[in-house]
XYZ file of C-alpha atoms in Angstrom:
151
model
C -18.081 -11.045 12.738
C -16.730 -11.491 9.209
C -16.715 -8.263 7.161
C -18.241 -10.108 4.202
C -21.320 -10.803 6.309
C -21.898 -7.200 7.335
C -25.026 -5.835 5.745
C -24.928 -2.094 5.198
C -28.290 -0.406 5.339
C -29.299 1.307 2.131
C -29.644 4.592 4.046
C -26.068 4.314 5.299
C -24.729 3.520 1.820
C -26.610 6.459 0.318
C -25.278 8.755 3.061
C -21.656 7.641 2.545
C -22.057 8.023 -1.219
C -23.517 11.522 -0.753
C -20.766 12.626 1.635
C -18.004 11.438 -0.684
C -19.703 13.028 -3.686
C -20.112 16.329 -1.805
C -16.458 16.254 -0.737
C -15.340 15.593 -4.333
C -17.492 18.513 -5.546
C -16.039 20.782 -2.844
C -12.456 20.053 -3.897
C -13.252 20.133 -7.611
C -12.546 16.473 -8.375
C -14.760 14.211 -10.445
C -13.682 10.831 -9.045
C -11.883 9.014 -6.282
C -8.768 6.833 -6.503
C -7.907 4.900 -3.358
C -4.360 3.559 -3.013
C -3.367 1.040 -0.360
C 0.180 0.040 0.371
C 0.022 -2.359 3.305
C -3.259 -4.264 3.242
C -2.615 -6.328 6.417
C -2.463 -3.114 8.469
C -5.872 -1.811 7.397
C -8.153 -1.399 10.399
C -11.691 -2.753 10.531
C -13.383 0.660 10.258
C -11.433 1.517 7.114
C -12.373 -1.835 5.595
C -16.023 -1.104 6.353
C -15.805 2.268 4.587
C -14.034 0.721 1.577
C -16.646 -1.973 1.323
C -19.407 0.618 1.514
C -17.766 2.615 -1.286
C -17.685 -0.419 -3.554
C -21.206 -1.540 -2.904
C -22.895 1.854 -2.926
C -24.093 3.083 -6.289
C -21.565 5.846 -6.807
C -22.242 9.111 -8.543
C -18.497 9.310 -9.216
C -15.775 7.147 -10.762
C -14.065 4.985 -8.151
C -10.707 3.255 -8.534
C -8.624 1.141 -6.196
C -4.918 0.422 -6.474
C -3.356 -1.891 -3.937
C -0.354 -4.120 -3.428
C -0.587 -7.490 -1.756
C 3.001 -8.734 -2.222
C 1.609 -12.093 -3.259
C 0.365 -12.826 0.232
C -3.311 -12.897 1.082
C -2.604 -11.664 4.607
C -5.804 -9.643 4.656
C -8.515 -12.203 4.069
C -11.220 -9.585 4.508
C -10.162 -7.720 1.382
C -11.057 -7.033 -1.452
C -14.468 -8.597 -0.633
C -14.907 -10.306 -3.973
C -14.774 -7.098 -6.000
C -13.844 -7.977 -9.587
C -10.628 -6.324 -10.745
C -10.761 -4.629 -14.136
C -6.995 -4.872 -14.504
C -4.196 -6.590 -12.656
C -0.603 -5.442 -12.872
C 2.123 -7.812 -11.791
C 5.315 -5.929 -11.035
C 8.665 -7.515 -11.700
C 11.672 -7.104 -9.440
C 14.002 -4.227 -10.176
C 17.480 -4.987 -11.467
C 20.677 -4.923 -9.435
C 21.349 -1.464 -10.907
C 17.842 -0.433 -9.837
C 18.522 -1.648 -6.279
C 21.736 0.378 -6.318
C 19.850 3.517 -7.386
C 17.148 2.874 -4.762
C 19.766 2.500 -2.019
C 21.739 5.516 -3.239
C 18.600 7.640 -3.023
C 17.615 6.238 0.406
C 21.095 6.370 1.917
C 22.203 9.639 0.241
C 25.564 8.070 -0.601
C 26.939 5.373 -2.881
C 26.532 2.003 -1.143
C 29.277 -0.631 -1.477
C 28.654 -3.218 -4.207
C 28.577 -6.061 -1.659
C 25.843 -4.267 0.307
C 23.795 -3.671 -2.858
C 24.139 -7.334 -3.852
C 23.157 -8.515 -0.363
C 20.054 -6.278 -0.265
C 19.124 -7.342 -3.821
C 19.376 -11.004 -2.821
C 17.433 -10.601 0.439
C 14.692 -8.488 -1.149
C 14.423 -10.336 -4.460
C 14.525 -6.848 -5.991
C 11.044 -5.794 -4.868
C 10.902 -2.181 -3.647
C 8.710 -2.912 -0.600
C 11.115 -5.696 0.404
C 14.108 -3.384 -0.075
C 12.417 -0.883 2.232
C 11.687 -3.627 4.769
C 15.325 -4.775 4.654
C 16.460 -1.215 5.372
C 13.937 -0.892 8.226
C 15.143 -4.203 9.703
C 18.793 -3.095 9.432
C 17.936 0.197 11.150
C 16.090 -1.654 13.927
C 19.094 -3.991 14.396
C 21.507 -1.037 14.484
C 23.391 -2.074 11.332
C 22.200 1.072 9.556
C 21.996 4.343 11.491
C 19.727 7.279 10.743
C 21.045 10.840 10.638
C 19.834 14.220 9.348
C 21.788 13.546 6.130
C 20.262 10.128 5.501
C 21.306 6.619 6.495
C 24.767 5.212 7.112
C 26.277 1.807 7.829
C 27.183 1.428 11.504
């Protein structure tokens, strides 16, 4: 069943709205900001809750920040909700990749390694992270209590 075709009962929407509003009151917040990093990994139940939040009449401000890396891998999201603002991030510079790797590795990476990662990732932070994860999985980069190291 396609998530766009799910019809939430008005009672259910009111209940979800009330529970979120009560929770926000309990923690002393006036609104809710939802951030999503990896849209393709969102489970069905979470999508249902998100959809309910957007289509319920909220008694609180609601914001959503998400990254899609230019790929519409999650066709069930964002359910036709109109974005108030879109931010298109640009790749970070070679120096930025070097700083990112220095922070992740806890040592100064060789220039050739920085250039290779920058080329493979196109300078996008999520892609840099994925490159590092792939290198760890392949055994090229090893994890240790002090950070990461080249094998």
